[in-house]
PDB file of C-alpha atoms and ligand atoms in Angstrom:
ATOM      1  CA  MET A   1      25.508  41.710  55.464  1.00 75.00           C
ATOM      2  CA  ILE A   2      22.654  44.126  56.113  1.00 79.00           C
ATOM      3  CA  ASP A   3      19.164  42.672  55.961  1.00 85.00           C
ATOM      4  CA  VAL A   4      17.142  45.086  53.835  1.00 97.00           C
ATOM      5  CA  PRO A   5      13.358  45.126  54.449  1.00 98.00           C
ATOM      6  CA  MET A   6      11.136  44.064  51.530  1.00 98.00           C
ATOM      7  CA  LEU A   7       8.153  46.126  50.362  1.00 98.00           C
ATOM      8  CA  PRO A   8       5.066  44.662  48.650  1.00 98.00           C
ATOM      9  CA  LEU A   9       4.067  45.646  45.102  1.00 98.00           C
ATOM     10  CA  ASN A  10       0.495  45.731  43.782  1.00 98.00           C
ATOM     11  CA  ASP A  11       1.137  42.611  41.665  1.00 98.00           C
ATOM     12  CA  GLY A  12       2.010  40.334  44.597  1.00 98.00           C
ATOM     13  CA  THR A  13       5.809  40.585  44.219  1.00 98.00           C
ATOM     14  CA  THR A  14       8.222  42.520  46.458  1.00 98.00           C
ATOM     15  CA  LEU A  15      11.102  44.976  46.173  1.00 98.00           C
ATOM     16  CA  PRO A  16      13.899  45.733  48.659  1.00 98.00           C
ATOM     17  CA  ALA A  17      13.585  49.083  50.458  1.00 98.00           C
ATOM     18  CA  ILE A  18      16.817  50.367  48.823  1.00 98.00           C
ATOM     19  CA  GLY A  19      18.564  49.643  45.531  1.00 99.00           C
ATOM     20  CA  LEU A  20      21.738  50.420  43.628  1.00 99.00           C
ATOM     21  CA  GLY A  21      21.749  53.065  40.879  1.00 99.00           C
ATOM     22  CA  THR A  22      24.076  52.109  38.050  1.00 98.00           C
ATOM     23  CA  TYR A  23      24.205  55.104  35.715  1.00 98.00           C
ATOM     24  CA  ARG A  24      27.911  55.362  34.723  1.00 98.00           C
ATOM     25  CA  LEU A  25      28.797  51.920  36.107  1.00 98.00           C
ATOM     26  CA  ASN A  26      29.963  50.323  32.858  1.00 98.00           C
ATOM     27  CA  GLY A  27      32.440  47.776  31.563  1.00 98.00           C
ATOM     28  CA  ALA A  28      34.787  45.733  33.749  1.00 98.00           C
ATOM     29  CA  GLN A  29      34.889  48.341  36.524  1.00 98.00           C
ATOM     30  CA  GLY A  30      31.129  48.514  36.508  1.00 98.00           C
ATOM     31  CA  VAL A  31      30.907  44.723  36.855  1.00 98.00           C
ATOM     32  CA  VAL A  32      33.193  44.795  39.912  1.00 98.00           C
ATOM     33  CA  SER A  33      31.213  47.638  41.535  1.00 98.00           C
ATOM     34  CA  MET A  34      27.896  45.890  40.970  1.00 98.00           C
ATOM     35  CA  MET A  35      29.233  42.524  42.110  1.00 98.00           C
ATOM     36  CA  ASP A  36      30.554  44.102  45.346  1.00 98.00           C
ATOM     37  CA  ALA A  37      27.171  45.754  45.852  1.00 98.00           C
ATOM     38  CA  ILE A  38      25.200  42.553  45.318  1.00 98.00           C
ATOM     39  CA  ARG A  39      27.447  40.650  47.723  1.00 98.00           C
ATOM     40  CA  SER A  40      27.118  43.372  50.359  1.00 97.00           C
ATOM     41  CA  GLY A  41      23.305  43.195  50.312  1.00 98.00           C
ATOM     42  CA  TYR A  42      22.009  45.272  47.387  1.00 98.00           C
ATOM     43  CA  HIS A  43      19.443  42.972  45.843  1.00 98.00           C
ATOM     44  CA  LEU A  44      17.687  45.653  43.757  1.00 98.00           C
ATOM     45  CA  ILE A  45      19.753  46.841  40.788  1.00 99.00           C
ATOM     46  CA  ASP A  46      18.586  49.681  38.551  1.00 99.00           C
ATOM     47  CA  SER A  47      19.743  49.619  34.932  1.00 99.00           C
ATOM     48  CA  ALA A  48      18.388  50.872  31.589  1.00 98.00           C
ATOM     49  CA  VAL A  49      18.920  50.224  27.897  1.00 98.00           C
ATOM     50  CA  ASN A  50      20.250  53.774  27.647  1.00 98.00           C
ATOM     51  CA  TYR A  51      22.888  53.230  30.381  1.00 98.00           C
ATOM     52  CA  GLU A  52      24.551  50.691  28.062  1.00 98.00           C
ATOM     53  CA  ASN A  53      25.364  48.466  31.038  1.00 98.00           C
ATOM     54  CA  GLU A  54      22.819  45.648  30.925  1.00 99.00           C
ATOM     55  CA  GLY A  55      25.657  43.306  29.940  1.00 98.00           C
ATOM     56  CA  ALA A  56      27.588  44.381  33.047  1.00 99.00           C
ATOM     57  CA  VAL A  57      24.515  43.742  35.220  1.00 99.00           C
ATOM     58  CA  GLY A  58      24.201  40.181  33.919  1.00 98.00           C
ATOM     59  CA  GLU A  59      27.916  39.526  34.383  1.00 98.00           C
ATOM     60  CA  ALA A  60      27.902  40.934  37.936  1.00 98.00           C
ATOM     61  CA  VAL A  61      24.923  38.718  38.804  1.00 98.00           C
ATOM     62  CA  ARG A  62      26.649  35.605  37.482  1.00 98.00           C
ATOM     63  CA  ARG A  63      29.867  36.414  39.381  1.00 98.00           C
ATOM     64  CA  ALA A  64      28.276  37.521  42.661  1.00 98.00           C
ATOM     65  CA  GLY A  65      27.032  34.062  43.572  1.00 97.00           C
ATOM     66  CA  VAL A  66      23.773  35.292  45.107  1.00 98.00           C
ATOM     67  CA  PRO A  67      20.792  33.129  44.091  1.00 98.00           C
ATOM     68  CA  ARG A  68      18.964  34.711  41.146  1.00 98.00           C
ATOM     69  CA  GLU A  69      15.613  34.532  42.938  1.00 98.00           C
ATOM     70  CA  HIS A  70      16.918  36.823  45.702  1.00 98.00           C
ATOM     71  CA  LEU A  71      17.625  39.593  43.198  1.00 98.00           C
ATOM     72  CA  ARG A  72      15.382  42.247  41.653  1.00 98.00           C
ATOM     73  CA  LEU A  73      16.956  43.361  38.381  1.00 99.00           C
ATOM     74  CA  THR A  74      15.500  46.368  36.579  1.00 99.00           C
ATOM     75  CA  SER A  75      15.861  47.761  33.088  1.00 99.00           C
ATOM     76  CA  LYS A  76      14.042  50.500  31.188  1.00 99.00           C
ATOM     77  CA  LEU A  77      12.624  50.934  27.711  1.00 98.00           C
ATOM     78  CA  PRO A  78      13.980  53.945  25.812  1.00 98.00           C
ATOM     79  CA  GLY A  79      11.731  56.413  23.985  1.00 98.00           C
ATOM     80  CA  ARG A  80      12.936  55.342  20.540  1.00 98.00           C
ATOM     81  CA  HIS A  81      11.279  51.930  21.022  1.00 98.00           C
ATOM     82  CA  HIS A  82       7.785  52.900  22.186  1.00 98.00           C
ATOM     83  CA  GLY A  83       5.967  51.262  19.237  1.00 98.00           C
ATOM     84  CA  TYR A  84       4.344  47.953  20.332  1.00 98.00           C
ATOM     85  CA  ALA A  85       6.357  45.467  18.248  1.00 98.00           C
ATOM     86  CA  GLU A  86       9.581  47.423  18.676  1.00 98.00           C
ATOM     87  CA  ALA A  87       9.119  47.566  22.432  1.00 98.00           C
ATOM     88  CA  LEU A  88       8.739  43.799  22.691  1.00 98.00           C
ATOM     89  CA  GLN A  89      11.857  43.295  20.598  1.00 98.00           C
ATOM     90  CA  ALA A  90      13.730  45.843  22.697  1.00 98.00           C
ATOM     91  CA  ILE A  91      12.879  43.849  25.843  1.00 98.00           C
ATOM     92  CA  GLU A  92      14.045  40.617  24.187  1.00 98.00           C
ATOM     93  CA  GLU A  93      17.302  42.284  23.113  1.00 98.00           C
ATOM     94  CA  SER A  94      17.736  43.655  26.599  1.00 98.00           C
ATOM     95  CA  LEU A  95      17.523  40.097  27.992  1.00 98.00           C
ATOM     96  CA  TYR A  96      19.994  38.801  25.411  1.00 98.00           C
ATOM     97  CA  ARG A  97      22.475  41.540  26.316  1.00 98.00           C
ATOM     98  CA  ALA A  98      22.235  40.731  30.023  1.00 98.00           C
ATOM     99  CA  GLN A  99      22.045  36.987  29.318  1.00 98.00           C
ATOM    100  CA  LEU A 100      19.115  36.766  31.694  1.00 98.00           C
ATOM    101  CA  GLU A 101      15.923  34.748  31.356  1.00 98.00           C
ATOM    102  CA  TYR A 102      13.739  37.481  32.816  1.00 98.00           C
ATOM    103  CA  TRP A 103      13.884  40.989  34.248  1.00 99.00           C
ATOM    104  CA  ASP A 104      12.223  41.418  37.626  1.00 99.00           C
ATOM    105  CA  LEU A 105      11.086  44.922  36.797  1.00 99.00           C
ATOM    106  CA  TYR A 106      10.856  46.693  33.465  1.00 99.00           C
ATOM    107  CA  LEU A 107       9.976  50.393  33.266  1.00 99.00           C
ATOM    108  CA  ILE A 108       9.100  52.820  30.486  1.00 98.00           C
ATOM    109  CA  HIS A 109      12.021  55.213  30.972  1.00 98.00           C
ATOM    110  CA  TRP A 110      10.263  58.502  30.054  1.00 98.00           C
ATOM    111  CA  PRO A 111       6.744  59.187  28.764  1.00 98.00           C
ATOM    112  CA  ASN A 112       7.943  61.335  25.833  1.00 98.00           C
ATOM    113  CA  PRO A 113       4.389  62.748  25.647  1.00 98.00           C
ATOM    114  CA  ARG A 114       4.959  64.572  22.342  1.00 97.00           C
ATOM    115  CA  ARG A 115       5.433  61.221  20.603  1.00 96.00           C
ATOM    116  CA  ALA A 116       2.173  59.989  22.170  1.00 97.00           C
ATOM    117  CA  LEU A 117       3.214  56.315  22.036  1.00 98.00           C
ATOM    118  CA  TYR A 118       3.567  55.488  25.708  1.00 98.00           C
ATOM    119  CA  VAL A 119       0.235  53.624  25.860  1.00 98.00           C
ATOM    120  CA  GLU A 120       1.497  51.319  23.078  1.00 98.00           C
ATOM    121  CA  ALA A 121       4.721  50.842  25.012  1.00 98.00           C
ATOM    122  CA  TRP A 122       2.667  49.997  28.100  1.00 98.00           C
ATOM    123  CA  GLN A 123       0.635  47.423  26.157  1.00 98.00           C
ATOM    124  CA  ALA A 124       3.943  45.843  25.105  1.00 98.00           C
ATOM    125  CA  LEU A 125       5.118  45.681  28.725  1.00 99.00           C
ATOM    126  CA  ILE A 126       1.824  44.027  29.695  1.00 99.00           C
ATOM    127  CA  GLU A 127       2.392  41.435  26.951  1.00 98.00           C
ATOM    128  CA  ALA A 128       6.044  40.961  27.989  1.00 99.00           C
ATOM    129  CA  ARG A 129       4.849  40.155  31.506  1.00 98.00           C
ATOM    130  CA  ALA A 130       2.282  37.682  30.142  1.00 98.00           C
ATOM    131  CA  ARG A 131       5.065  35.988  28.147  1.00 98.00           C
ATOM    132  CA  GLY A 132       7.289  35.727  31.252  1.00 98.00           C
ATOM    133  CA  LEU A 133       9.993  38.072  29.955  1.00 98.00           C
ATOM    134  CA  VAL A 134       9.474  40.350  32.945  1.00 98.00           C
ATOM    135  CA  ARG A 135       7.924  39.771  36.370  1.00 98.00           C
ATOM    136  CA  SER A 136       6.739  43.284  37.253  1.00 99.00           C
ATOM    137  CA  ILE A 137       6.090  46.321  35.096  1.00 99.00           C
ATOM    138  CA  GLY A 138       6.160  50.000  35.826  1.00 99.00           C
ATOM    139  CA  VAL A 139       7.083  53.416  34.559  1.00 99.00           C
ATOM    140  CA  SER A 140       9.519  56.209  35.239  1.00 98.00           C
ATOM    141  CA  ASN A 141       9.021  59.954  35.107  1.00 98.00           C
ATOM    142  CA  PHE A 142       5.273  59.603  34.530  1.00 98.00           C
ATOM    143  CA  LEU A 143       3.170  62.529  35.786  1.00 98.00           C
ATOM    144  CA  PRO A 144      -0.320  61.819  37.174  1.00 98.00           C
ATOM    145  CA  GLU A 145      -1.838  62.820  33.797  1.00 98.00           C
ATOM    146  CA  HIS A 146       0.270  60.158  32.027  1.00 98.00           C
ATOM    147  CA  LEU A 147      -0.632  57.533  34.636  1.00 98.00           C
ATOM    148  CA  ASP A 148      -4.336  58.397  34.300  1.00 98.00           C
ATOM    149  CA  HIS A 149      -4.054  57.838  30.565  1.00 98.00           C
ATOM    150  CA  LEU A 150      -2.361  54.423  30.952  1.00 98.00           C
ATOM    151  CA  ILE A 151      -4.871  53.232  33.524  1.00 98.00           C
ATOM    152  CA  THR A 152      -7.904  54.425  31.526  1.00 98.00           C
ATOM    153  CA  GLU A 153      -6.647  52.808  28.311  1.00 98.00           C
ATOM    154  CA  THR A 154      -5.483  49.461  29.723  1.00 98.00           C
ATOM    155  CA  ASP A 155      -6.904  48.987  33.240  1.00 98.00           C
ATOM    156  CA  VAL A 156      -3.408  47.928  34.299  1.00 98.00           C
ATOM    157  CA  VAL A 157      -1.863  50.028  37.065  1.00 98.00           C
ATOM    158  CA  PRO A 158       1.950  50.259  37.065  1.00 99.00           C
ATOM    159  CA  SER A 159       3.590  48.653  40.111  1.00 99.00           C
ATOM    160  CA  VAL A 160       6.323  51.295  40.332  1.00 99.00           C
ATOM    161  CA  ASN A 161       6.945  54.851  39.187  1.00 99.00           C
ATOM    162  CA  GLN A 162      10.603  55.875  39.409  1.00 99.00           C
ATOM    163  CA  VAL A 163      10.830  59.667  39.673  1.00 98.00           C
ATOM    164  CA  GLU A 164      13.397  62.278  40.616  1.00 98.00           C
ATOM    165  CA  MET A 165      13.100  62.723  44.372  1.00 98.00           C
ATOM    166  CA  HIS A 166      15.273  64.249  47.102  1.00 98.00           C
ATOM    167  CA  PRO A 167      14.710  66.889  49.800  1.00 98.00           C
ATOM    168  CA  TYR A 168      14.751  69.715  47.195  1.00 98.00           C
ATOM    169  CA  LEU A 169      11.966  67.845  45.324  1.00 98.00           C
ATOM    170  CA  PRO A 170       9.851  65.836  47.788  1.00 98.00           C
ATOM    171  CA  GLN A 171       7.152  65.050  45.185  1.00 98.00           C
ATOM    172  CA  HIS A 172       4.130  65.513  47.473  1.00 98.00           C
ATOM    173  CA  ALA A 173       1.425  65.535  44.760  1.00 98.00           C
ATOM    174  CA  GLN A 174       3.027  62.695  42.816  1.00 98.00           C
ATOM    175  CA  ARG A 175       3.342  60.487  45.919  1.00 98.00           C
ATOM    176  CA  ALA A 176      -0.244  61.233  46.955  1.00 98.00           C
ATOM    177  CA  TYR A 177      -1.374  59.997  43.521  1.00 98.00           C
ATOM    178  CA  HIS A 178       0.789  56.875  43.909  1.00 98.00           C
ATOM    179  CA  ALA A 179      -0.700  56.173  47.359  1.00 98.00           C
ATOM    180  CA  VAL A 180      -4.255  56.304  46.001  1.00 98.00           C
ATOM    181  CA  HIS A 181      -3.385  53.876  43.171  1.00 98.00           C
ATOM    182  CA  GLY A 182      -1.076  51.510  45.072  1.00 98.00           C
ATOM    183  CA  ILE A 183       2.024  52.484  43.069  1.00 99.00           C
ATOM    184  CA  VAL A 184       5.428  52.266  44.785  1.00 99.00           C
ATOM    185  CA  THR A 185       7.662  55.325  44.397  1.00 99.00           C
ATOM    186  CA  GLU A 186      11.323  54.802  43.555  1.00 99.00           C
ATOM    187  CA  SER A 187      13.580  57.870  43.956  1.00 99.00           C
ATOM    188  CA  TRP A 188      16.252  58.667  41.374  1.00 98.00           C
ATOM    189  CA  SER A 189      19.127  61.039  42.222  1.00 98.00           C
ATOM    190  CA  PRO A 190      18.114  60.351  45.841  1.00 99.00           C
ATOM    191  CA  ILE A 191      21.181  62.075  47.350  1.00 98.00           C
ATOM    192  CA  GLY A 192      21.044  64.936  44.861  1.00 98.00           C
ATOM    193  CA  ARG A 193      23.890  63.467  42.790  1.00 98.00           C
ATOM    194  CA  GLY A 194      26.206  63.827  45.807  1.00 98.00           C
ATOM    195  CA  ARG A 195      26.583  67.590  45.440  1.00 97.00           C
ATOM    196  CA  GLU A 196      25.191  70.775  47.046  1.00 98.00           C
ATOM    197  CA  LEU A 197      22.463  68.856  48.925  1.00 98.00           C
ATOM    198  CA  LEU A 198      25.031  67.037  51.044  1.00 98.00           C
ATOM    199  CA  GLN A 199      26.394  70.414  52.298  1.00 98.00           C
ATOM    200  CA  GLU A 200      23.026  71.718  53.538  1.00 98.00           C
ATOM    201  CA  PRO A 201      23.489  72.908  57.178  1.00 98.00           C
ATOM    202  CA  VAL A 202      20.072  71.508  58.182  1.00 98.00           C
ATOM    203  CA  LEU A 203      21.187  68.048  57.085  1.00 98.00           C
ATOM    204  CA  VAL A 204      24.704  68.407  58.469  1.00 98.00           C
ATOM    205  CA  ASN A 205      23.210  69.196  61.916  1.00 98.00           C
ATOM    206  CA  ILE A 206      20.904  66.184  61.853  1.00 98.00           C
ATOM    207  CA  ALA A 207      23.775  63.955  60.708  1.00 98.00           C
ATOM    208  CA  GLU A 208      25.996  65.191  63.574  1.00 98.00           C
ATOM    209  CA  HIS A 209      23.224  64.535  66.065  1.00 98.00           C
ATOM    210  CA  HIS A 210      22.934  60.887  64.927  1.00 98.00           C
ATOM    211  CA  THR A 211      26.675  60.440  64.242  1.00 98.00           C
ATOM    212  CA  ARG A 212      25.759  59.475  60.686  1.00 98.00           C
ATOM    213  CA  SER A 213      26.777  60.838  57.302  1.00 98.00           C
ATOM    214  CA  VAL A 214      24.577  63.353  55.499  1.00 98.00           C
ATOM    215  CA  ALA A 215      23.980  60.802  52.723  1.00 99.00           C
ATOM    216  CA  GLN A 216      22.639  58.368  55.343  1.00 98.00           C
ATOM    217  CA  VAL A 217      20.290  61.007  56.751  1.00 99.00           C
ATOM    218  CA  VAL A 218      18.929  61.768  53.276  1.00 99.00           C
ATOM    219  CA  LEU A 219      18.492  58.076  52.440  1.00 99.00           C
ATOM    220  CA  ARG A 220      16.757  57.494  55.781  1.00 98.00           C
ATOM    221  CA  TRP A 221      14.413  60.395  54.896  1.00 99.00           C
ATOM    222  CA  HIS A 222      13.437  58.522  51.688  1.00 98.00           C
ATOM    223  CA  VAL A 223      12.767  55.339  53.661  1.00 98.00           C
ATOM    224  CA  GLN A 224      10.527  57.230  56.105  1.00 98.00           C
ATOM    225  CA  MET A 225       8.758  58.980  53.206  1.00 98.00           C
ATOM    226  CA  GLY A 226       7.868  55.488  51.928  1.00 98.00           C
ATOM    227  CA  ALA A 227       9.998  55.735  48.777  1.00 98.00           C
ATOM    228  CA  ILE A 228      12.703  53.333  47.570  1.00 99.00           C
ATOM    229  CA  PRO A 229      15.973  55.232  46.980  1.00 99.00           C
ATOM    230  CA  ILE A 230      18.440  53.899  44.412  1.00 99.00           C
ATOM    231  CA  PRO A 231      21.718  55.722  45.204  1.00 99.00           C
ATOM    232  CA  LYS A 232      24.593  55.129  42.805  1.00 98.00           C
ATOM    233  CA  ALA A 233      27.972  54.511  44.461  1.00 98.00           C
ATOM    234  CA  ALA A 234      31.013  52.969  42.831  1.00 98.00           C
ATOM    235  CA  SER A 235      33.064  52.020  45.903  1.00 98.00           C
ATOM    236  CA  PRO A 236      32.309  49.336  48.513  1.00 98.00           C
ATOM    237  CA  ALA A 237      32.803  51.931  51.277  1.00 98.00           C
ATOM    238  CA  ARG A 238      30.111  54.277  49.962  1.00 98.00           C
ATOM    239  CA  GLN A 239      27.848  51.378  49.032  1.00 98.00           C
ATOM    240  CA  ALA A 240      28.036  50.103  52.625  1.00 98.00           C
ATOM    241  CA  GLU A 241      27.491  53.614  54.002  1.00 98.00           C
ATOM    242  CA  ASN A 242      24.380  54.076  51.863  1.00 98.00           C
ATOM    243  CA  LEU A 243      22.976  50.713  52.878  1.00 98.00           C
ATOM    244  CA  GLY A 244      23.306  51.508  56.590  1.00 98.00           C
ATOM    245  CA  VAL A 245      20.011  53.322  57.027  1.00 98.00           C
ATOM    246  CA  PHE A 246      17.840  50.727  58.723  1.00 98.00           C
ATOM    247  CA  ASP A 247      19.145  51.035  62.292  1.00 97.00           C
ATOM    248  CA  PHE A 248      18.238  54.632  63.148  1.00 98.00           C
ATOM    249  CA  GLU A 249      15.218  56.878  62.781  1.00 98.00           C
ATOM    250  CA  LEU A 250      14.613  60.560  62.128  1.00 98.00           C
ATOM    251  CA  THR A 251      12.238  62.240  64.570  1.00 98.00           C
ATOM    252  CA  ALA A 252       9.122  64.098  63.424  1.00 98.00           C
ATOM    253  CA  GLU A 253      11.000  67.372  64.138  1.00 98.00           C
ATOM    254  CA  GLU A 254      13.921  66.243  61.970  1.00 98.00           C
ATOM    255  CA  MET A 255      11.570  65.218  59.139  1.00 98.00           C
ATOM    256  CA  ALA A 256       9.974  68.690  59.406  1.00 98.00           C
ATOM    257  CA  ALA A 257      13.422  70.325  59.275  1.00 98.00           C
ATOM    258  CA  VAL A 258      14.287  68.364  56.096  1.00 98.00           C
ATOM    259  CA  ALA A 259      10.964  69.504  54.612  1.00 98.00           C
ATOM    260  CA  THR A 260      12.157  73.135  54.752  1.00 98.00           C
ATOM    261  CA  LEU A 261      14.656  72.340  51.957  1.00 98.00           C
ATOM    262  CA  ALA A 262      11.891  71.805  49.367  1.00 98.00           C
ATOM    263  CA  ARG A 263      12.108  74.199  46.409  1.00 98.00           C
ATOM    264  CA  THR A 264       9.408  75.387  44.029  1.00 94.00           C
ATOM    265  CA  ASP A 265      11.308  73.820  41.173  1.00 93.00           C
ATOM    266  CA  GLY A 266      13.713  71.400  42.785  1.00 98.00           C
ATOM    267  CA  ARG A 267      14.586  69.466  39.616  1.00 98.00           C
ATOM    268  CA  LEU A 268      18.404  69.303  39.594  1.00 98.00           C
ATOM    269  CA  LEU A 269      18.770  69.220  35.813  1.00 96.00           C
ATOM    270  CA  GLY A 270      15.428  70.845  34.964  1.00 96.00           C
ATOM    271  CA  LEU A 271      14.156  67.633  33.336  1.00 97.00           C
ATOM    272  CA  ASP A 272      10.383  68.112  33.258  1.00 97.00           C
ATOM    273  CA  PRO A 273       8.546  64.924  32.181  1.00 98.00           C
ATOM    274  CA  ALA A 274       5.812  67.051  30.551  1.00 97.00           C
ATOM    275  CA  THR A 275       8.299  68.292  27.958  1.00 96.00           C
ATOM    276  CA  HIS A 276      11.528  66.285  28.213  1.00 97.00           C
ATOM    277  CA  GLU A 277      12.318  64.111  25.185  1.00 95.00           C
ATOM    278  CA  GLU A 278      14.557  61.138  25.892  1.00 94.00           C
ATOM    279  CA  LEU A 279      14.967  58.705  23.072  1.00 94.00           C
TER     280      LEU A 279
HETATM  281  P1  NAP B   1      22.688  59.888  43.214  1.00 97.89           P
HETATM  282  O1  NAP B   1      22.557  58.453  43.447  1.00 97.89           O
HETATM  283  O2  NAP B   1      21.848  60.844  43.993  1.00 97.89           O
HETATM  284  O3  NAP B   1      24.212  60.329  43.467  1.00 97.89           O
HETATM  285  C1  NAP B   1      25.284  59.630  42.906  1.00 97.89           C
HETATM  286  C2  NAP B   1      26.553  60.432  43.133  1.00 97.89           C
HETATM  287  O4  NAP B   1      26.784  60.585  44.543  1.00 97.89           O
HETATM  288  C3  NAP B   1      27.777  59.776  42.553  1.00 97.89           C
HETATM  289  O5  NAP B   1      28.610  60.808  42.070  1.00 97.89           O
HETATM  290  C4  NAP B   1      28.404  59.088  43.769  1.00 97.89           C
HETATM  291  O6  NAP B   1      29.800  59.030  43.602  1.00 97.89           O
HETATM  292  C5  NAP B   1      28.061  60.027  44.902  1.00 97.89           C
HETATM  293  N1  NAP B   1      27.872  59.322  46.179  1.00 97.89           N
HETATM  294  C6  NAP B   1      27.338  58.090  46.378  1.00 97.89           C
HETATM  295  N2  NAP B   1      27.289  57.805  47.676  1.00 97.89           N
HETATM  296  C7  NAP B   1      27.809  58.877  48.336  1.00 97.89           C
HETATM  297  C8  NAP B   1      28.031  59.163  49.705  1.00 97.89           C
HETATM  298  N3  NAP B   1      27.691  58.295  50.652  1.00 97.89           N
HETATM  299  N4  NAP B   1      28.590  60.355  50.019  1.00 97.89           N
HETATM  300  C9  NAP B   1      28.909  61.243  49.062  1.00 97.89           C
HETATM  301  N5  NAP B   1      28.726  61.025  47.748  1.00 97.89           N
HETATM  302  C10 NAP B   1      28.179  59.856  47.380  1.00 97.89           C
HETATM  303  O7  NAP B   1      22.485  60.265  41.683  1.00 97.89           O
HETATM  304  P2  NAP B   1      22.149  59.488  40.329  1.00 97.89           P
HETATM  305  O8  NAP B   1      23.237  58.543  39.966  1.00 97.89           O
HETATM  306  O9  NAP B   1      21.741  60.547  39.362  1.00 97.89           O
HETATM  307  O10 NAP B   1      20.804  58.663  40.668  1.00 97.89           O
HETATM  308  C11 NAP B   1      20.835  57.325  41.131  1.00 97.89           C
HETATM  309  C12 NAP B   1      20.361  56.352  40.085  1.00 97.89           C
HETATM  310  O11 NAP B   1      19.040  56.676  39.652  1.00 97.89           O
HETATM  311  C13 NAP B   1      21.152  56.365  38.774  1.00 97.89           C
HETATM  312  O12 NAP B   1      22.418  55.768  38.915  1.00 97.89           O
HETATM  313  C14 NAP B   1      20.195  55.638  37.874  1.00 97.89           C
HETATM  314  O13 NAP B   1      20.246  54.250  38.121  1.00 97.89           O
HETATM  315  C15 NAP B   1      18.870  56.221  38.324  1.00 97.89           C
HETATM  316  N6  NAP B   1      18.407  57.378  37.500  1.00 97.89           N
HETATM  317  C16 NAP B   1      17.226  57.238  36.815  1.00 97.89           C
HETATM  318  C17 NAP B   1      16.749  58.283  36.042  1.00 97.89           C
HETATM  319  C18 NAP B   1      15.476  58.096  35.308  1.00 97.89           C
HETATM  320  O14 NAP B   1      15.153  58.922  34.440  1.00 97.89           O
HETATM  321  N7  NAP B   1      14.701  57.088  35.609  1.00 97.89           N
HETATM  322  C19 NAP B   1      17.458  59.489  35.954  1.00 97.89           C
HETATM  323  C20 NAP B   1      18.635  59.618  36.680  1.00 97.89           C
HETATM  324  C21 NAP B   1      19.100  58.554  37.453  1.00 97.89           C
HETATM  325  P3  NAP B   1      30.631  57.646  43.487  1.00 97.89           P
HETATM  326  O15 NAP B   1      29.873  56.731  42.581  1.00 97.89           O
HETATM  327  O16 NAP B   1      31.930  58.076  42.963  1.00 97.89           O
HETATM  328  O17 NAP B   1      30.676  57.104  44.881  1.00 97.89           O
END
């Protein structure tokens, strides 16, 4: 089993340097995929109320046989529950579905700025942490302006911001903001959803040079950028491949070559947190 390095969070806890994405891992098949992943060394699991697989996460954890305290289980609050009381209930329901006593990390899934309730949602997450329902709290898809608002209103800095990130969208400004505030960046769609990105000649060349797969090169790039990638893979073979990124290093020249892939608007699905509504 691969030993994944642990990274410190600003609240004194830690997260593994890579996690498992679970969007579309549902039901019995999802349980088997997640259980395989946990046994092979994925100790950070990314779920969400809206993925409808929190039950599968809990079942996979119970079957995997890895001590609960070694795991970092994540879920996310949907936009329809941003009101304070509703958010707390949503977190309780989320625990009941997973049959867990606590989540290690709970995130506000999207800011939904037009609804203007994300500060209330954040106050609910702060309270959920005080009540022991969650250990660490953070956000997802929050732009610096949204983070500024949360911090000004509550004085509580999120531990994590999970954002879309891959070589087409390296998130320079966002990561600079995170660095100043001690927020850890998690990368969603880290391998570009396994599509066009993995055919890029620049990446194929680097992969050939290291005798690695292109997915491994991209995931190693995230690690060296200081972000935590959460690739989703259903099969044990791809899960193991994606985990194998801690025994080689990209040179400064290779990192610079990957940087040439950045696009002005690299969002794969055009989901802009300033306008996107996800309920
Ligand atoms: P991704 O992890 O970049 O890519 C997943 C796709 O790549 C799947 O189709 C997978 O297929 C394939 N794949 C996995 N490993 C591969 C490999 N080594 N070689 C080739 N193909 C490979 O995309 P994602 O699922 O969009 O993002 C990852 C996770 O981020 C999600 O699952 C979810 O947990 C989270 N997420 C969060 C947000 C948010 O708003 N916070 C948004 C999107 C996603 P198989 O599974 O068939 O192997």
